[in-house]
GROMACS .gro file of C-alpha atoms in nm:
model
  258
    1UNK     CA    1 -15.990  14.747   9.121
    2UNK     CA    2 -15.627  14.693   9.203
    3UNK     CA    3 -15.601  15.077   9.123
    4UNK     CA    4 -15.893  15.153   9.355
    5UNK     CA    5 -15.772  14.915   9.631
    6UNK     CA    6 -15.398  15.100   9.616
    7UNK     CA    7 -15.559  15.429   9.660
    8UNK     CA    8 -15.731  15.347   9.966
    9UNK     CA    9 -15.466  15.202  10.123
   10UNK     CA   10 -15.230  15.476  10.024
   11UNK     CA   11 -15.500  15.729  10.174
   12UNK     CA   12 -15.603  15.538  10.492
   13UNK     CA   13 -15.279  15.388  10.603
   14UNK     CA   14 -14.965  15.575  10.396
   15UNK     CA   15 -14.717  15.454  10.191
   16UNK     CA   16 -14.557  15.259  10.444
   17UNK     CA   17 -14.824  15.041  10.423
   18UNK     CA   18 -14.734  14.926  10.095
   19UNK     CA   19 -14.449  14.640  10.051
   20UNK     CA   20 -14.328  14.546   9.715
   21UNK     CA   21 -14.243  14.161   9.810
   22UNK     CA   22 -13.873  14.009   9.787
   23UNK     CA   23 -13.808  13.705   9.559
   24UNK     CA   24 -14.158  13.678   9.408
   25UNK     CA   25 -14.220  13.527   9.107
   26UNK     CA   26 -14.130  13.831   8.936
   27UNK     CA   27 -13.783  13.897   9.082
   28UNK     CA   28 -13.596  13.860   8.792
   29UNK     CA   29 -13.809  14.072   8.550
   30UNK     CA   30 -13.837  14.442   8.462
   31UNK     CA   31 -14.168  14.478   8.622
   32UNK     CA   32 -14.034  14.468   8.938
   33UNK     CA   33 -13.860  14.781   8.880
   34UNK     CA   34 -14.178  14.917   8.714
   35UNK     CA   35 -14.347  14.843   9.020
   36UNK     CA   36 -14.093  15.005   9.254
   37UNK     CA   37 -14.104  15.329   9.039
   38UNK     CA   38 -14.493  15.331   9.056
   39UNK     CA   39 -14.464  15.297   9.444
   40UNK     CA   40 -14.235  15.598   9.474
   41UNK     CA   41 -14.407  15.856   9.275
   42UNK     CA   42 -14.686  15.766   9.500
   43UNK     CA   43 -14.496  15.842   9.837
   44UNK     CA   44 -14.290  15.540   9.867
   45UNK     CA   45 -14.316  15.151  10.009
   46UNK     CA   46 -14.174  14.970  10.305
   47UNK     CA   47 -13.863  14.793  10.202
   48UNK     CA   48 -13.669  14.522  10.338
   49UNK     CA   49 -13.301  14.410  10.465
   50UNK     CA   50 -13.099  14.105  10.381
   51UNK     CA   51 -13.207  13.818  10.227
   52UNK     CA   52 -13.392  13.492  10.342
   53UNK     CA   53 -13.265  13.351   9.998
   54UNK     CA   54 -12.916  13.373  10.015
   55UNK     CA   55 -12.884  13.514  10.424
   56UNK     CA   56 -12.661  13.225  10.533
   57UNK     CA   57 -12.447  13.243  10.222
   58UNK     CA   58 -12.407  13.594  10.259
   59UNK     CA   59 -12.249  13.553  10.660
   60UNK     CA   60 -12.020  13.271  10.540
   61UNK     CA   61 -11.880  13.462  10.260
   62UNK     CA   62 -11.695  13.739  10.432
   63UNK     CA   63 -11.525  13.478  10.661
   64UNK     CA   64 -11.390  13.280  10.357
   65UNK     CA   65 -11.339  13.513  10.102
   66UNK     CA   66 -11.344  13.875  10.244
   67UNK     CA   67 -11.663  13.958  10.054
   68UNK     CA   68 -11.925  13.863   9.881
   69UNK     CA   69 -11.813  13.819   9.486
   70UNK     CA   70 -11.827  13.555   9.186
   71UNK     CA   71 -11.827  13.467   8.839
   72UNK     CA   72 -12.094  13.501   8.607
   73UNK     CA   73 -12.347  13.271   8.573
   74UNK     CA   74 -12.265  13.236   8.167
   75UNK     CA   75 -11.900  13.219   8.247
   76UNK     CA   76 -12.015  12.834   8.296
   77UNK     CA   77 -11.953  12.795   7.927
   78UNK     CA   78 -11.582  12.771   8.016
   79UNK     CA   79 -11.611  12.470   8.276
   80UNK     CA   80 -11.497  12.131   8.256
   81UNK     CA   81 -11.754  12.014   8.553
   82UNK     CA   82 -11.997  12.135   8.691
   83UNK     CA   83 -12.131  12.045   9.057
   84UNK     CA   84 -12.506  12.155   9.160
   85UNK     CA   85 -12.578  12.146   9.506
   86UNK     CA   86 -12.996  12.168   9.551
   87UNK     CA   87 -13.018  12.398   9.212
   88UNK     CA   88 -13.273  12.324   9.005
   89UNK     CA   89 -13.269  12.658   8.800
   90UNK     CA   90 -13.486  12.500   8.509
   91UNK     CA   91 -13.797  12.516   8.768
   92UNK     CA   92 -13.724  12.786   9.023
   93UNK     CA   93 -13.575  13.042   8.866
   94UNK     CA   94 -13.832  13.190   8.629
   95UNK     CA   95 -13.888  12.860   8.464
   96UNK     CA   96 -13.563  12.882   8.310
   97UNK     CA   97 -13.583  13.225   8.166
   98UNK     CA   98 -13.378  13.566   8.160
   99UNK     CA   99 -13.058  13.491   8.345
  100UNK     CA  100 -13.102  13.129   8.381
  101UNK     CA  101 -13.129  13.106   8.001
  102UNK     CA  102 -12.763  13.202   7.967
  103UNK     CA  103 -12.674  12.968   8.244
  104UNK     CA  104 -12.844  12.680   8.096
  105UNK     CA  105 -12.686  12.737   7.754
  106UNK     CA  106 -12.372  12.788   7.891
  107UNK     CA  107 -12.407  12.425   8.026
  108UNK     CA  108 -12.470  12.313   7.691
  109UNK     CA  109 -12.180  12.519   7.519
  110UNK     CA  110 -11.934  12.370   7.795
  111UNK     CA  111 -11.974  12.004   7.724
  112UNK     CA  112 -11.907  11.965   8.098
  113UNK     CA  113 -11.982  11.693   8.278
  114UNK     CA  114 -12.290  11.800   8.516
  115UNK     CA  115 -12.349  11.648   8.879
  116UNK     CA  116 -12.643  11.743   9.045
  117UNK     CA  117 -12.670  11.649   9.455
  118UNK     CA  118 -13.029  11.684   9.536
  119UNK     CA  119 -13.294  11.464   9.696
  120UNK     CA  120 -13.530  11.492   9.398
  121UNK     CA  121 -13.530  11.423   9.048
  122UNK     CA  122 -13.577  11.763   8.957
  123UNK     CA  123 -13.644  11.912   8.601
  124UNK     CA  124 -13.248  12.033   8.607
  125UNK     CA  125 -13.163  11.669   8.648
  126UNK     CA  126 -13.391  11.551   8.356
  127UNK     CA  127 -13.272  11.819   8.118
  128UNK     CA  128 -12.902  11.854   8.202
  129UNK     CA  129 -12.743  11.601   8.453
  130UNK     CA  130 -12.469  11.349   8.360
  131UNK     CA  131 -12.519  11.191   8.707
  132UNK     CA  132 -12.776  11.245   8.947
  133UNK     CA  133 -12.660  11.188   9.327
  134UNK     CA  134 -12.955  11.186   9.539
  135UNK     CA  135 -12.904  11.252   9.897
  136UNK     CA  136 -13.077  11.308  10.238
  137UNK     CA  137 -13.222  11.611  10.293
  138UNK     CA  138 -12.994  11.821  10.560
  139UNK     CA  139 -12.719  11.614  10.467
  140UNK     CA  140 -12.467  11.817  10.266
  141UNK     CA  141 -12.262  11.935  10.486
  142UNK     CA  142 -12.190  11.535  10.593
  143UNK     CA  143 -12.111  11.475  10.219
  144UNK     CA  144 -11.851  11.749  10.154
  145UNK     CA  145 -11.644  11.668  10.472
  146UNK     CA  146 -11.614  11.297  10.315
  147UNK     CA  147 -11.537  11.438   9.988
  148UNK     CA  148 -11.294  11.674  10.136
  149UNK     CA  149 -11.152  11.353  10.325
  150UNK     CA  150 -11.065  11.206  10.022
  151UNK     CA  151 -10.914  11.499   9.859
  152UNK     CA  152 -10.659  11.521  10.137
  153UNK     CA  153 -10.596  11.140  10.176
  154UNK     CA  154 -10.542  11.113   9.782
  155UNK     CA  155 -10.370  11.446   9.764
  156UNK     CA  156 -10.602  11.586   9.515
  157UNK     CA  157 -10.525  11.939   9.622
  158UNK     CA  158 -10.420  12.235   9.477
  159UNK     CA  159 -10.095  12.293   9.637
  160UNK     CA  160  -9.963  12.590   9.437
  161UNK     CA  161 -10.299  12.797   9.512
  162UNK     CA  162 -10.353  12.700   9.830
  163UNK     CA  163  -9.959  12.826   9.924
  164UNK     CA  164 -10.057  13.120   9.733
  165UNK     CA  165 -10.380  13.240   9.857
  166UNK     CA  166 -10.506  13.029  10.137
  167UNK     CA  167 -10.473  13.127  10.539
  168UNK     CA  168 -10.226  12.837  10.657
  169UNK     CA  169 -10.349  12.831  11.005
  170UNK     CA  170 -10.718  12.807  10.892
  171UNK     CA  171 -10.649  12.541  10.634
  172UNK     CA  172 -10.442  12.329  10.879
  173UNK     CA  173 -10.737  12.325  11.145
  174UNK     CA  174 -10.994  12.255  10.880
  175UNK     CA  175 -10.745  11.951  10.762
  176UNK     CA  176 -10.718  11.832  11.126
  177UNK     CA  177 -11.091  11.828  11.196
  178UNK     CA  178 -11.158  11.645  10.833
  179UNK     CA  179 -10.906  11.386  10.884
  180UNK     CA  180 -10.983  11.293  11.240
  181UNK     CA  181 -10.725  11.500  11.411
  182UNK     CA  182 -10.948  11.722  11.562
  183UNK     CA  183 -11.129  11.793  11.903
  184UNK     CA  184 -11.383  11.482  11.821
  185UNK     CA  185 -11.090  11.218  11.660
  186UNK     CA  186 -11.339  11.104  11.377
  187UNK     CA  187 -11.208  11.057  11.044
  188UNK     CA  188 -11.520  11.217  10.796
  189UNK     CA  189 -11.446  10.896  10.525
  190UNK     CA  190 -11.693  10.847  10.290
  191UNK     CA  191 -11.796  10.535  10.521
  192UNK     CA  192 -11.876  10.771  10.787
  193UNK     CA  193 -12.059  10.985  10.551
  194UNK     CA  194 -12.274  10.728  10.390
  195UNK     CA  195 -12.538  10.616  10.678
  196UNK     CA  196 -12.549  11.021  10.730
  197UNK     CA  197 -12.643  11.087  10.359
  198UNK     CA  198 -12.781  10.783  10.209
  199UNK     CA  199 -12.516  10.801   9.971
  200UNK     CA  200 -12.314  10.536   9.905
  201UNK     CA  201 -11.929  10.575  10.043
  202UNK     CA  202 -11.834  10.427   9.697
  203UNK     CA  203 -12.016  10.711   9.483
  204UNK     CA  204 -11.885  10.972   9.716
  205UNK     CA  205 -11.528  10.854   9.687
  206UNK     CA  206 -11.568  10.836   9.301
  207UNK     CA  207 -11.749  11.167   9.283
  208UNK     CA  208 -11.451  11.336   9.485
  209UNK     CA  209 -11.205  11.178   9.259
  210UNK     CA  210 -11.388  11.316   8.948
  211UNK     CA  211 -11.425  11.656   9.173
  212UNK     CA  212 -11.044  11.668   9.270
  213UNK     CA  213 -10.901  11.590   8.913
  214UNK     CA  214 -11.108  11.830   8.685
  215UNK     CA  215 -11.043  12.169   8.620
  216UNK     CA  216 -11.209  12.418   8.594
  217UNK     CA  217 -11.505  12.311   8.846
  218UNK     CA  218 -11.795  12.544   8.875
  219UNK     CA  219 -11.973  12.449   9.175
  220UNK     CA  220 -12.306  12.583   9.310
  221UNK     CA  221 -12.421  12.539   9.675
  222UNK     CA  222 -12.769  12.638   9.607
  223UNK     CA  223 -12.977  12.880   9.837
  224UNK     CA  224 -13.204  12.599   9.952
  225UNK     CA  225 -12.912  12.412  10.081
  226UNK     CA  226 -12.858  12.669  10.310
  227UNK     CA  227 -13.200  12.747  10.483
  228UNK     CA  228 -13.170  12.588  10.763
  229UNK     CA  229 -13.053  12.595  11.103
  230UNK     CA  230 -12.656  12.644  11.081
  231UNK     CA  231 -12.679  12.671  10.723
  232UNK     CA  232 -12.392  12.915  10.686
  233UNK     CA  233 -12.138  12.594  10.821
  234UNK     CA  234 -12.236  12.395  10.469
  235UNK     CA  235 -12.223  12.711  10.281
  236UNK     CA  236 -11.875  12.769  10.400
  237UNK     CA  237 -11.778  12.390  10.344
  238UNK     CA  238 -11.861  12.441   9.986
  239UNK     CA  239 -11.609  12.748   9.952
  240UNK     CA  240 -11.327  12.547  10.092
  241UNK     CA  241 -11.403  12.296   9.832
  242UNK     CA  242 -11.354  12.537   9.565
  243UNK     CA  243 -11.045  12.673   9.755
  244UNK     CA  244 -10.859  12.312   9.829
  245UNK     CA  245 -10.878  12.243   9.474
  246UNK     CA  246 -10.794  12.558   9.330
  247UNK     CA  247 -11.131  12.652   9.155
  248UNK     CA  248 -11.163  13.025   9.290
  249UNK     CA  249 -11.126  13.333   9.054
  250UNK     CA  250 -11.059  13.135   8.747
  251UNK     CA  251 -11.275  13.129   8.390
  252UNK     CA  252 -11.512  12.874   8.468
  253UNK     CA  253 -11.481  12.791   8.806
  254UNK     CA  254 -11.720  12.962   9.094
  255UNK     CA  255 -11.520  13.240   9.315
  256UNK     CA  256 -11.819  13.201   9.560
  257UNK     CA  257 -11.853  12.856   9.583
  258UNK     CA  258 -12.201  12.878   9.638
   0.00000   0.00000   0.00000
């Protein structure tokens, strides 16, 4: 039995040989804490640090926001638009149970336009998306740069928010890079991004205009997208988009941008 094997492991190797797996299928259920309590009364267990789910996003946030924080999932009920990069919560988070249930119900309550940007036509797309934008895996950053370029070019940025809350030198460096005034001299237009992302330039431009003209916007750059080399760059870009449009620290927005 499991109990017998557990006892043998404790006897032969000690509690440091017992590892309670992070982000298993019971990550968001009560049984996870029960298992930890059981291990503690038997001498403890091998712990972990960091997160392979949100490691890159967690590294990026302090550089953009100063800390890691965000709106509650149910706050999405106050959103005017919801943008989900690679977020398939209906399937990946306990099949839509517990916190995800309130998240999905919030989407329904808000009546917001839901845009899912994902290579796959997922359950979340089928259940909640008003628009599905398929994208080549690993090219989210190129699309976000092109969205930023449209926001700058068509002046769809929130000047009041930027003047009060955004660090001016860093913002100017970001603007210069996006607009082709940086070191590489490349203007990050939708036409530039289209062959990289496999998303048509017209789709990127229309999405950018909708995103820049709607308030508030909940933008979720999901863990899966950042689980790659230099994933913190694309995670940072998602936060910068939210800063450009003033969708941070407001009801219905997303403070983290990720």
